[in-house]
Coordinates of C-alpha atoms in Angstrom, one line a residue:
Chain Y
X167 CA 0.3 -0.6 0.2
X168 CA 3.5 2.4 0.9
X169 CA 4.4 1.4 -2.8
X170 CA 1.2 2.5 -4.2
X171 CA 1.2 5.6 -2.7
X172 CA 4.6 6.9 -3.2
X173 CA 4.0 5.4 -7.1
X174 CA 1.0 7.4 -7.4
X175 CA 3.0 10.8 -6.1
X176 CA 5.6 10.4 -8.7
X177 CA 3.0 9.9 -11.1
X178 CA 1.7 13.4 -9.9
X179 CA 4.5 15.0 -9.6
X180 CA 5.5 13.9 -13.3
X181 CA 2.0 15.2 -14.7
X182 CA 2.4 18.4 -12.7
X183 CA 6.3 18.8 -14.0
X184 CA 5.1 18.2 -17.9
X185 CA 1.8 20.6 -17.8
X186 CA 3.8 22.7 -16.1
X187 CA 7.1 23.1 -18.2
X188 CA 4.1 22.9 -21.0
X189 CA 2.2 26.3 -19.9
X190 CA 5.7 27.8 -19.8
X191 CA 7.1 27.4 -22.9
X192 CA 4.1 28.7 -24.1
X193 CA 4.1 31.5 -22.7
X194 CA 7.8 32.4 -23.5
X195 CA 7.0 33.6 -27.1
X196 CA 4.3 35.5 -25.9
X197 CA 6.1 37.2 -23.1
X198 CA 8.4 38.2 -25.1
X199 CA 6.9 40.0 -27.6
X200 CA 5.6 42.2 -24.4
X201 CA 9.2 42.4 -23.5
X202 CA 10.4 43.2 -26.8
X203 CA 7.7 46.2 -27.3
X204 CA 9.0 48.2 -24.4
X205 CA 13.2 47.6 -25.2
X206 CA 14.9 49.5 -28.0
X207 CA 15.4 47.6 -30.7
X208 CA 19.2 47.2 -30.2
X209 CA 18.3 45.7 -27.0
X210 CA 16.4 43.0 -28.3
X211 CA 18.0 41.9 -31.4
X212 CA 21.7 40.5 -32.0
X213 CA 22.5 40.9 -28.1
X214 CA 24.2 37.8 -26.7
X215 CA 23.2 38.5 -23.5
X216 CA 19.7 39.2 -24.3
X217 CA 17.4 41.0 -21.2
X218 CA 14.1 39.1 -20.6
X219 CA 12.3 42.3 -18.4
X220 CA 10.7 44.9 -19.5
X221 CA 12.7 47.6 -20.4
X222 CA 10.7 51.3 -21.1
X223 CA 11.0 52.2 -24.1
X224 CA 7.3 50.7 -24.9
X225 CA 6.3 54.7 -25.5
X226 CA 9.1 55.7 -27.7
X227 CA 8.2 53.0 -30.1
X228 CA 4.9 53.8 -29.6
X229 CA 5.6 57.3 -31.1
X230 CA 8.0 55.8 -33.7
X231 CA 5.3 53.5 -35.0
X232 CA 2.8 56.7 -35.1
X233 CA 5.6 58.6 -36.7
X234 CA 6.2 55.7 -39.3
X235 CA 6.1 56.8 -42.9
X236 CA 8.4 53.9 -44.0
X237 CA 7.1 50.4 -42.3
X238 CA 8.2 47.4 -44.5
X239 CA 6.7 44.8 -42.5
X240 CA 9.5 40.9 -43.1
X241 CA 11.7 40.1 -45.4
X242 CA 13.7 42.2 -48.7
X243 CA 12.1 44.5 -51.1
X244 CA 10.5 42.5 -54.4
X245 CA 10.0 39.3 -52.2
X246 CA 6.3 38.3 -51.5
X247 CA 5.6 39.5 -48.0
X248 CA 3.4 41.8 -48.7
X249 CA 0.6 39.7 -48.9
X250 CA 0.7 38.2 -45.8
X251 CA -2.4 38.7 -44.4
X252 CA -1.2 41.4 -41.7
X253 CA -4.9 41.2 -40.0
X254 CA -5.2 42.9 -37.1
X255 CA -1.7 43.6 -36.7
X256 CA -2.5 46.6 -38.0
X257 CA -5.1 48.1 -35.2
X258 CA -2.2 50.1 -34.0
X259 CA -1.7 52.3 -36.6
X260 CA -2.8 55.9 -37.4
X261 CA -6.8 55.0 -37.2
X262 CA -7.9 58.6 -37.7
X263 CA -5.8 58.6 -40.7
X264 CA -7.9 55.2 -41.5
X265 CA -11.2 57.3 -40.6
X266 CA -10.6 59.8 -43.5
X267 CA -10.1 57.3 -45.9
X268 CA -13.8 55.8 -45.1
X269 CA -11.2 52.3 -44.5
X270 CA -12.6 51.2 -40.7
X271 CA -16.8 52.1 -42.5
X272 CA -15.9 49.7 -45.4
X273 CA -14.5 47.3 -42.9
X274 CA -17.0 47.3 -40.5
X275 CA -20.0 47.3 -43.2
X276 CA -18.7 44.4 -45.1
X277 CA -17.3 42.2 -41.6
X278 CA -21.0 43.2 -40.7
X279 CA -23.2 42.4 -43.4
X280 CA -20.9 38.6 -43.5
X281 CA -21.3 37.9 -40.6
X282 CA -25.2 38.2 -40.3
X283 CA -25.6 36.7 -44.0
X284 CA -22.6 33.9 -43.1
X285 CA -24.8 32.8 -40.1
X286 CA -28.1 32.5 -41.2
X287 CA -27.2 30.6 -44.3
X288 CA -24.7 28.3 -42.9
X289 CA -27.6 27.8 -40.1
X290 CA -29.7 26.8 -42.3
X291 CA -27.8 24.6 -44.6
X292 CA -26.6 23.2 -41.3
X293 CA -30.3 22.5 -40.5
X294 CA -31.3 20.9 -43.7
X295 CA -28.0 18.6 -43.3
X296 CA -28.7 17.4 -39.4
X297 CA -32.2 17.2 -39.5
X298 CA -33.9 15.9 -43.1
X299 CA -33.7 13.5 -45.5
X300 CA -33.0 13.9 -49.5
X301 CA -31.1 12.5 -52.4
X302 CA -27.6 13.4 -52.8
X303 CA -27.3 14.8 -49.5
X304 CA -23.9 13.3 -48.6
X305 CA -22.4 13.8 -51.7
X306 CA -23.0 17.4 -51.3
X307 CA -21.9 17.7 -47.9
X308 CA -18.6 16.2 -48.9
X309 CA -18.9 18.8 -51.8
X310 CA -18.7 21.4 -49.7
X311 CA -16.4 20.3 -46.9
X312 CA -13.7 19.3 -49.4
X313 CA -13.2 22.8 -50.2
X314 CA -11.7 23.8 -46.8
X315 CA -8.6 22.3 -48.5
X316 CA -8.0 25.0 -51.1
X317 CA -6.4 28.1 -49.3
X318 CA -8.5 31.0 -49.9
X319 CA -5.3 32.9 -51.8
X320 CA -5.4 30.2 -54.4
X321 CA -8.9 30.8 -55.4
X322 CA -8.5 34.6 -55.4
X323 CA -7.4 35.2 -59.7
X324 CA -10.6 33.1 -60.5
X325 CA -13.1 34.9 -58.3
X326 CA -11.6 38.6 -59.7
X327 CA -12.4 36.5 -62.8
X328 CA -15.9 35.9 -62.4
X329 CA -16.5 39.1 -60.8
X330 CA -15.0 41.4 -63.5
X331 CA -17.5 39.1 -65.9
X332 CA -20.7 39.7 -63.9
X333 CA -19.7 43.9 -63.3
X334 CA -19.3 43.8 -59.2
X335 CA -15.8 44.7 -59.0
X336 CA -15.1 47.5 -57.0
X337 CA -18.4 46.2 -54.5
X338 CA -18.5 45.2 -50.5
X339 CA -20.6 42.2 -52.3
X340 CA -17.9 40.7 -54.2
X341 CA -16.3 40.0 -51.2
X342 CA -19.3 39.2 -49.0
X343 CA -20.6 36.7 -51.5
X344 CA -18.0 34.5 -52.4
X345 CA -17.8 33.0 -48.5
X346 CA -20.8 33.3 -47.5
X347 CA -22.3 29.8 -47.2
X348 CA -19.0 29.5 -45.1
X349 CA -17.8 25.9 -45.7
X350 CA -16.8 25.6 -42.3
X351 CA -20.4 27.2 -40.8
X352 CA -21.9 24.7 -43.2
X353 CA -19.9 22.1 -40.8
X354 CA -20.5 23.5 -37.4
X355 CA -23.6 24.0 -38.1
X356 CA -24.6 20.4 -38.6
X357 CA -22.2 18.8 -36.5
X358 CA -23.9 20.6 -33.6
X359 CA -27.7 21.0 -35.1
X360 CA -27.2 16.9 -35.2
X361 CA -27.4 17.1 -31.2
X362 CA -31.0 19.0 -31.0
X363 CA -33.7 16.0 -30.6
X364 CA -35.7 14.9 -33.2
X365 CA -38.5 14.0 -30.4
X366 CA -38.1 17.8 -30.3
X367 CA -38.9 18.9 -33.6
X368 CA -41.5 16.1 -34.0
X369 CA -44.1 17.4 -31.2
X370 CA -43.1 20.7 -32.3
X371 CA -44.8 19.6 -36.1
X372 CA -48.0 17.8 -34.3
X373 CA -48.5 21.0 -32.7
X374 CA -48.8 22.5 -36.4
X375 CA -45.2 24.1 -36.2
X376 CA -44.6 24.4 -40.3
X377 CA -40.8 23.4 -41.0
X378 CA -39.1 27.2 -41.0
X379 CA -40.9 27.5 -38.1
X380 CA -38.7 24.6 -36.8
X381 CA -36.0 26.3 -37.8
X382 CA -35.6 29.3 -36.4
X383 CA -38.0 28.5 -33.7
X384 CA -36.6 25.7 -32.3
X385 CA -33.1 25.2 -33.9
X386 CA -32.0 28.9 -33.9
X387 CA -32.6 29.4 -29.8
X388 CA -30.7 26.3 -28.8
X389 CA -27.9 26.8 -31.1
X390 CA -27.5 30.1 -29.6
X391 CA -23.4 29.2 -27.9
X392 CA -22.9 27.5 -31.1
X393 CA -23.9 30.7 -33.6
X394 CA -22.0 32.7 -31.0
X395 CA -19.0 31.0 -31.2
X396 CA -19.6 31.2 -35.8
X397 CA -20.2 34.8 -35.7
X398 CA -16.7 35.2 -33.6
X399 CA -15.0 33.0 -35.9
X400 CA -16.7 34.9 -39.0
X401 CA -15.9 38.7 -38.4
X402 CA -12.6 37.6 -37.4
X403 CA -11.7 36.0 -41.2
X404 CA -13.6 38.7 -42.8
X405 CA -12.0 41.6 -40.7
X406 CA -8.3 39.8 -41.5
X407 CA -8.8 39.0 -45.1
X408 CA -6.5 41.2 -47.3
X409 CA -5.1 39.7 -50.8
X410 CA -8.7 39.1 -51.8
X411 CA -9.9 43.3 -51.0
X412 CA -6.4 44.2 -52.0
X413 CA -7.2 42.9 -55.7
X414 CA -11.6 43.6 -55.9
X415 CA -11.6 47.0 -54.2
X416 CA -10.4 50.3 -55.4
X417 CA -9.2 53.3 -53.9
X418 CA -11.8 54.5 -51.8
X419 CA -13.1 51.4 -51.0
X420 CA -10.3 50.0 -49.2
X421 CA -10.9 47.6 -45.8
X422 CA -8.0 48.7 -43.0
X423 CA -5.5 46.0 -43.6
X424 CA -5.7 46.9 -47.3
X425 CA -5.4 50.5 -46.5
X426 CA -2.7 50.3 -44.1
X427 CA -0.9 48.5 -47.0
X428 CA -0.9 51.5 -49.2
X429 CA 1.1 53.2 -46.2
X430 CA 3.3 50.9 -46.3
X431 CA 6.8 51.6 -47.8
X432 CA 10.2 49.7 -48.4
X433 CA 13.0 51.2 -46.4
X434 CA 13.7 48.2 -43.6
X435 CA 12.5 46.0 -41.4
X436 CA 11.3 47.9 -37.8
X437 CA 11.1 44.8 -35.3
X438 CA 10.5 47.8 -32.5
X439 CA 7.6 48.6 -34.2
X440 CA 6.0 45.5 -35.3
X441 CA 6.4 44.3 -31.8
X442 CA 4.9 47.1 -30.8
X443 CA 2.2 47.0 -33.3
X444 CA 2.3 43.4 -32.2
X445 CA 1.5 43.7 -28.7
X446 CA -1.2 46.0 -29.3
X447 CA -3.1 44.0 -31.4
X448 CA -2.6 40.7 -29.2
X449 CA -4.1 42.7 -26.3
X450 CA -7.5 42.9 -26.3
X451 CA -8.1 39.3 -28.8
X452 CA -6.6 38.1 -25.9
X453 CA -9.0 39.5 -23.5
X454 CA -12.1 38.8 -25.7
X455 CA -10.7 35.3 -25.7
X456 CA -10.2 34.6 -21.6
X457 CA -13.8 36.3 -21.2
X458 CA -15.3 34.2 -24.5
X459 CA -12.9 31.1 -23.9
X460 CA -15.6 28.4 -22.3
X461 CA -18.6 29.9 -24.6
X462 CA -16.3 29.7 -28.0
X463 CA -14.6 26.1 -26.8
X464 CA -18.1 24.6 -26.0
X465 CA -19.6 26.5 -29.2
X466 CA -16.7 24.9 -31.4
X467 CA -16.8 22.3 -29.8
X468 CA -20.6 20.5 -29.6
X469 CA -19.8 20.1 -33.4
X470 CA -16.1 18.4 -33.7
X471 CA -16.3 15.6 -31.4
X472 CA -19.4 13.9 -32.6
X473 CA -19.3 11.2 -35.3
Chain D
X105 CA -41.9 -8.1 -17.4
X106 CA -43.8 -11.0 -18.8
X107 CA -45.6 -11.8 -14.9
X108 CA -47.0 -8.2 -15.6
X109 CA -49.4 -9.4 -18.7
X110 CA -51.4 -11.6 -16.6
X111 CA -51.8 -9.1 -13.8
X112 CA -52.8 -6.0 -16.5
X113 CA -55.4 -7.0 -18.7
X114 CA -56.5 -4.3 -19.9
X115 CA -53.8 -3.6 -23.0
X116 CA -51.2 -0.9 -23.2
X117 CA -52.1 2.4 -20.9
X118 CA -52.7 5.4 -22.4
X119 CA -49.1 6.5 -22.1
X120 CA -47.9 3.8 -23.4
X121 CA -50.3 4.1 -26.4
X122 CA -48.9 7.8 -27.1
X123 CA -45.4 6.9 -27.0
X124 CA -46.1 3.9 -29.7
X125 CA -47.0 6.7 -31.8
X126 CA -44.2 9.2 -30.7
X127 CA -41.9 6.5 -31.5
X128 CA -43.4 5.7 -35.0
X129 CA -43.6 9.1 -36.0
X130 CA -40.0 9.4 -35.0
X131 CA -38.9 6.4 -37.1
X132 CA -40.6 8.3 -39.8
X133 CA -39.2 11.6 -39.5
X134 CA -36.0 11.5 -41.7
X135 CA -38.1 11.8 -44.5
X136 CA -40.4 14.1 -43.8
X137 CA -41.2 15.8 -46.7
X138 CA -39.8 13.1 -48.6
X139 CA -36.8 15.8 -49.5
X140 CA -38.1 18.6 -50.7
X141 CA -37.7 20.4 -47.1
X142 CA -34.0 19.5 -47.4
X143 CA -33.4 21.1 -50.0
X144 CA -35.5 24.4 -50.2
X145 CA -33.5 25.0 -46.6
X146 CA -29.7 24.4 -48.8
X147 CA -31.3 26.7 -51.7
X148 CA -29.5 30.0 -50.5
X149 CA -26.8 28.9 -48.9
X150 CA -26.2 26.2 -52.6
X151 CA -26.6 29.1 -55.0
X152 CA -24.1 31.2 -53.8
X153 CA -22.1 28.4 -52.5
X154 CA -22.2 27.0 -56.5
X155 CA -21.9 30.7 -58.2
X156 CA -18.8 31.8 -55.8
X157 CA -16.9 28.7 -54.6
X158 CA -17.5 25.7 -56.7
X159 CA -17.6 28.0 -60.3
X160 CA -14.0 29.1 -59.2
X161 CA -12.6 25.9 -58.4
X162 CA -13.8 24.3 -61.2
X163 CA -12.8 26.9 -63.8
X164 CA -9.5 26.8 -62.0
X165 CA -9.6 23.0 -62.9
X166 CA -10.1 24.5 -66.7
X167 CA -7.1 27.1 -66.7
X168 CA -5.3 24.3 -65.4
X169 CA -4.7 23.6 -69.4
X170 CA -4.2 25.8 -70.6
X171 CA -1.3 28.7 -70.9
X172 CA -2.6 31.8 -69.4
X173 CA 0.6 33.9 -68.9
X174 CA -1.4 37.7 -69.7
X175 CA 0.7 38.6 -72.6
X176 CA -2.3 40.9 -74.2
X177 CA -1.9 44.7 -74.0
X178 CA -6.0 44.7 -72.2
X179 CA -5.4 44.8 -68.9
X180 CA -8.4 44.1 -66.2
X181 CA -6.9 44.1 -63.0
X182 CA -3.7 46.4 -62.2
X183 CA -2.7 46.4 -58.3
X184 CA 0.3 48.4 -57.3
X185 CA 1.9 47.1 -53.8
X186 CA 4.3 49.8 -53.8
X187 CA 7.0 46.7 -54.3
X188 CA 5.8 45.7 -57.5
X189 CA 3.2 46.9 -60.1
X190 CA 0.5 43.6 -61.0
X191 CA -1.6 43.1 -63.7
X192 CA -3.8 40.8 -65.4
X193 CA -4.9 41.1 -68.6
X194 CA -8.1 39.8 -71.1
X195 CA -9.1 36.0 -70.4
X196 CA -8.6 35.8 -74.3
X197 CA -4.8 35.4 -74.0
X198 CA -6.0 31.5 -73.4
X199 CA -4.1 29.2 -75.7
X200 CA -5.1 25.4 -75.1
X201 CA -2.0 22.9 -74.2
X202 CA -3.5 19.8 -73.0
X203 CA -1.7 18.1 -70.3
X204 CA 1.4 20.2 -70.6
X205 CA 0.6 21.9 -67.4
X206 CA 0.4 19.0 -65.7
X207 CA 4.0 17.0 -67.2
X208 CA 6.0 20.2 -66.5
X209 CA 5.9 19.8 -62.9
X210 CA 8.0 16.3 -63.8
X211 CA 10.8 19.0 -64.8
X212 CA 10.1 21.3 -62.0
X213 CA 12.8 21.1 -59.3
X214 CA 11.6 23.6 -57.5
X215 CA 8.8 22.5 -57.3
X216 CA 10.0 19.2 -55.8
X217 CA 11.9 21.1 -53.2
X218 CA 8.6 22.8 -52.4
X219 CA 7.4 19.2 -52.1
X220 CA 9.6 17.6 -49.9
X221 CA 9.6 20.1 -47.3
X222 CA 5.7 20.5 -47.0
X223 CA 5.8 16.7 -46.6
X224 CA 9.1 16.9 -44.4
X225 CA 7.3 19.7 -42.1
X226 CA 4.3 17.7 -42.1
X227 CA 6.0 14.0 -41.5
X228 CA 8.1 16.0 -38.0
X229 CA 5.4 18.4 -36.6
X230 CA 1.3 16.7 -37.4
X231 CA 2.7 13.2 -35.2
X232 CA 4.4 15.3 -33.0
X233 CA 1.7 17.8 -32.1
X234 CA -0.7 15.2 -31.7
X235 CA 0.9 13.3 -29.5
X236 CA 2.1 16.3 -27.4
X237 CA -2.3 17.5 -27.5
X238 CA -3.1 14.9 -26.9
X239 CA -0.7 13.8 -23.3
X240 CA -1.8 17.8 -22.0
X241 CA -5.3 16.0 -22.9
X242 CA -4.7 13.5 -20.3
X243 CA -3.2 15.6 -18.1
X244 CA -5.3 17.9 -17.8
X245 CA -8.6 15.7 -17.4
X246 CA -6.7 13.8 -14.6
X247 CA -9.0 15.3 -11.7
X248 CA -5.9 15.5 -8.7
X249 CA -4.3 18.2 -10.7
X250 CA -5.6 21.6 -9.3
X251 CA -5.9 25.1 -11.4
X252 CA -7.0 22.5 -14.9
X253 CA -8.8 25.6 -16.2
X254 CA -6.1 28.4 -15.5
X255 CA -3.5 25.5 -17.3
X256 CA -6.1 25.0 -20.3
X257 CA -6.8 28.7 -21.0
X258 CA -3.3 29.5 -20.8
X259 CA -1.9 26.4 -23.6
X260 CA -5.0 27.0 -25.6
X261 CA -3.4 31.0 -26.3
X262 CA -1.7 30.7 -28.7
X263 CA -4.3 30.5 -30.9
X264 CA -5.7 33.7 -30.3
X265 CA -2.2 35.3 -31.5
X266 CA -2.2 37.0 -34.4
X267 CA -0.1 35.0 -36.8
X268 CA 1.9 38.4 -38.2
X269 CA 3.2 38.4 -34.2
X270 CA 3.4 34.7 -33.5
X271 CA 5.8 34.6 -36.6
X272 CA 7.8 37.5 -35.8
X273 CA 8.4 36.9 -32.1
X274 CA 10.2 33.3 -33.8
X275 CA 11.9 34.9 -36.2
X276 CA 13.6 37.1 -33.4
X277 CA 13.2 34.5 -30.9
X278 CA 15.3 32.3 -33.1
X279 CA 17.9 34.3 -34.7
X280 CA 21.8 33.1 -33.9
X281 CA 22.2 35.3 -31.2
X282 CA 18.6 35.3 -30.1
X283 CA 16.5 34.0 -27.4
X284 CA 16.2 30.5 -27.9
X285 CA 20.7 30.4 -28.5
X286 CA 21.0 32.6 -25.5
X287 CA 19.2 30.2 -23.2
X288 CA 20.8 27.0 -25.3
X289 CA 24.6 28.6 -24.5
X290 CA 23.9 29.9 -20.5
X291 CA 22.8 26.0 -20.7
X292 CA 26.7 25.1 -21.9
X293 CA 25.1 23.8 -24.9
X294 CA 26.1 24.7 -28.9
X295 CA 24.0 27.3 -30.4
X296 CA 21.8 26.3 -33.0
X297 CA 21.4 27.4 -36.6
X298 CA 18.3 27.5 -36.4
X299 CA 17.3 30.4 -39.5
X300 CA 20.4 29.6 -41.6
X301 CA 20.3 25.6 -41.4
X302 CA 18.1 24.1 -44.0
X303 CA 17.3 21.5 -41.7
X304 CA 17.0 24.1 -38.5
X305 CA 15.4 26.1 -40.2
X306 CA 12.3 23.5 -41.7
X307 CA 12.6 22.4 -37.6
X308 CA 12.1 26.7 -36.4
X309 CA 8.5 25.7 -38.9
X310 CA 7.7 23.0 -36.9
X311 CA 8.5 24.6 -33.9
X312 CA 6.6 27.6 -34.7
X313 CA 3.5 25.9 -35.9
X314 CA 3.6 23.1 -33.0
X315 CA 3.3 26.3 -30.5
X316 CA 0.4 27.7 -31.9
X317 CA -1.7 24.9 -32.6
X318 CA -1.0 22.1 -30.0
X319 CA -3.4 23.7 -28.0
X320 CA -6.4 24.3 -29.5
X321 CA -6.1 20.3 -30.9
X322 CA -5.6 20.1 -26.7
X323 CA -9.4 21.3 -26.1
X324 CA -10.5 19.3 -28.9
X325 CA -8.8 16.1 -27.5
X326 CA -10.2 17.1 -23.9
X327 CA -13.8 17.7 -25.2
X328 CA -13.4 14.1 -26.4
X329 CA -12.0 12.6 -23.3
X330 CA -14.9 13.4 -21.2
X331 CA -17.5 12.3 -23.4
X332 CA -15.4 8.4 -22.2
X333 CA -18.1 6.7 -20.4
X334 CA -15.9 6.3 -16.6
X335 CA -17.6 2.6 -16.2
X336 CA -15.1 1.6 -19.3
X337 CA -12.3 2.9 -17.0
X338 CA -14.0 1.0 -13.7
X339 CA -14.3 -1.8 -15.9
X340 CA -10.3 -2.0 -16.6
X341 CA -9.8 -1.5 -13.3
X342 CA -11.8 -4.8 -11.9
X343 CA -9.9 -6.8 -14.4
X344 CA -6.2 -5.3 -13.0
X345 CA -5.0 -3.0 -15.4
X346 CA -2.4 -0.5 -15.5
X347 CA -2.2 2.7 -16.0
X348 CA -0.7 2.3 -19.2
X349 CA -2.7 -0.3 -20.2
X350 CA -6.4 1.9 -18.9
X351 CA -4.7 4.5 -21.8
X352 CA -3.8 1.9 -24.3
X353 CA -7.2 -0.4 -24.6
X354 CA -9.4 2.6 -22.9
X355 CA -8.6 5.8 -24.0
X356 CA -6.7 5.6 -27.5
X357 CA -9.8 3.3 -28.7
X358 CA -12.3 5.6 -27.5
X359 CA -10.8 8.5 -29.0
X360 CA -10.2 7.2 -32.0
X361 CA -12.6 9.7 -34.3
X362 CA -11.7 12.3 -32.4
X363 CA -7.4 11.6 -33.0
X364 CA -9.4 11.2 -36.6
X365 CA -11.1 14.4 -36.9
X366 CA -7.3 16.3 -35.2
X367 CA -5.6 14.0 -38.2
X368 CA -6.8 15.3 -40.6
X369 CA -7.5 18.8 -39.8
X370 CA -4.1 19.1 -38.7
X371 CA -2.9 17.7 -41.9
X372 CA -4.5 20.0 -44.5
X373 CA -3.6 22.8 -42.4
X374 CA 0.2 22.2 -42.4
X375 CA -0.9 21.7 -46.0
X376 CA -1.8 25.4 -46.1
X377 CA 1.4 26.2 -44.6
X378 CA 1.7 29.6 -46.3
X379 CA 2.7 32.8 -43.7
X380 CA 5.0 31.6 -41.5
X381 CA 7.8 30.4 -43.8
X382 CA 7.1 33.8 -46.0
X383 CA 8.5 35.4 -42.7
X384 CA 10.4 34.0 -40.8
X385 CA 12.4 32.5 -43.5
X386 CA 11.9 35.4 -45.5
X387 CA 9.9 33.2 -48.0
X388 CA 12.2 29.9 -48.4
X389 CA 15.5 31.1 -47.0
X390 CA 18.1 29.4 -47.0
X391 CA 18.3 28.1 -50.5
X392 CA 14.7 27.3 -51.0
X393 CA 14.8 24.8 -48.1
X394 CA 10.9 26.1 -46.3
X395 CA 9.2 27.2 -49.5
X396 CA 6.4 25.5 -49.3
X397 CA 3.8 24.1 -51.7
X398 CA 1.0 26.9 -51.2
X399 CA 3.9 29.4 -51.1
X400 CA 5.3 28.3 -54.9
X401 CA 1.6 28.4 -56.4
X402 CA 1.5 31.4 -55.0
X403 CA 4.6 33.0 -56.4
X404 CA 3.9 30.6 -59.9
X405 CA 0.6 32.2 -59.8
X406 CA 1.4 36.3 -58.6
X407 CA 4.9 37.0 -59.3
X408 CA 5.7 34.4 -62.4
X409 CA 2.4 35.7 -63.7
X410 CA 2.4 31.6 -64.9
X411 CA -1.2 31.3 -63.6
X412 CA -1.9 28.1 -65.8
X413 CA 0.8 27.0 -64.9
X414 CA -0.9 27.5 -60.8
X415 CA -3.6 26.2 -61.4
X416 CA -2.2 22.6 -62.5
X417 CA -0.1 23.2 -59.1
X418 CA -3.2 23.6 -57.5
X419 CA -5.3 20.3 -58.3
X420 CA -2.2 18.4 -57.6
X421 CA -2.2 19.8 -53.8
X422 CA -6.2 19.0 -54.4
X423 CA -5.0 15.6 -55.3
X424 CA -2.3 14.9 -52.5
X425 CA -4.3 16.7 -50.0
X426 CA -7.5 14.3 -50.9
X427 CA -5.8 11.0 -51.5
X428 CA -3.9 11.6 -47.6
X429 CA -7.1 12.6 -46.3
X430 CA -8.8 9.6 -47.8
X431 CA -5.9 7.3 -46.4
X432 CA -5.7 8.2 -42.8
X433 CA -9.8 8.1 -42.3
X434 CA -9.2 4.2 -44.1
X435 CA -6.0 4.0 -41.6
X436 CA -8.6 5.2 -38.6
X437 CA -11.2 3.1 -39.7
X438 CA -13.8 5.5 -40.4
X439 CA -15.1 4.6 -43.9
X440 CA -18.7 5.9 -42.9
X441 CA -17.6 9.3 -41.5

């Protein structure tokens, strides 16, 4: 018995050690983003004795970020780096300037309309896949799922050609419509809606509810947390989209990432400014993540785990 | 049960009859409306999906049989990014070349390199990440561990980190005189050329991707673990199973569908790898040892303007990923997923 408890103690110690080391390793890069943003560039770059504690240059870095006229993100001129999805890292940039350019309104309009439209489409399609039988259900579902394989970057050219054929270039709808029937969203909704009991739908049906009422009076209310999680995913996806808006939109309609790209010059890499921007872009998302974590995770998971 | 029949001669009670009707109805439920309703719910999504996603994807297939390099004078798209300007010309320039876009790949050494790099990263990264995710999930599912919620949150936090931010910080940490080598040398270990050797630069990518996605997969596996019936463990314990046997014969088989999900999505994700090599390795340095397939296709389409060839490459990518996913599903033994 003593042997037993000793082994148990060793086991618990090992488990703790593993988890704690993992958590520390996970935190190091995050910590380093914050620390680097408070140091001068020379202090965190090419130093054989790196400073591990925060310094006092955060404000100076922030001011140089705001004053900057030429920031190139990463890499050498001529490389394709400017097409990397820059996303919310730009949050810290010249906010008022973006407002002048109408970029903020553009981004908000596109993301909000896209999210709402996509929620409706995905939940309806998910409801159909989860709760109805019809011919070719599986092939259709797998065809939709298969498009998840394709990186967005590769769809830009054919999508642009299509949009120019139907006269939708330089229109917000050109950005809203293509991923409105978001395959990931349809998948998540279908998986989650499978958990709605058939008996519930059936008793509503016996009470005289129409099929559409089943969808918006029963399915939607029970799917609240999944819909919230999906809304976050869809909004961030659209908010961060860079390459496709860049191709489709013209000046005056730019979204935030595209508008900022116009401000980017080709001098050299200013890591201090990048780290400030990174810190500022990471903090709100971390806070959001900490607050919404439970709901977000359970909303996603209800689906991915079934089957 | 059978003995009760003789004591209740009045036949099934009202409640039983209602339950029976309910049951027979719920058996019929899947066929309600004979399928038309299902289609009606699908129509809006399917219209948009068909027009704006399926069509472009098929159109890409069509383009893959053409030489399409944009040589006419009529510009239909003009982008000026500050680094270079990009011009797309009319589709009229198409020239049918049959399969030659596909056959050209056999001689394309850069494509072979990209395929090798991606496969290398995939083979190292996915098993490593899934293993860690599984171990963390099992550890954080153990009831004796305190602050489980805190640990889960910390481990999952990297998913929310911005792509450029985390790639840049890896670029900084992995410099020759960066943080990681500083730690290694102060422990008396040799420093490692993380960004300048072709092997280690790939490992840097592996590390970065693993760092970002392990927590995410851990959460999925954790949810799977919570669905494993506790009785199975109790039964195993009665049979005298130790910790390893329980893990081997209860946890892993019960988690198989979830593990499969994690494997397939991770494989697809790694094949889509694009931004990390671009930021951390400046688009493939050293010596193209980190250039990935998507990055190469991208370069072919947007920098070399060889759109037909890029389309063909896209379809090879689709084929490879589909075959791999199918193999994983088959090996995972879930043919009717």
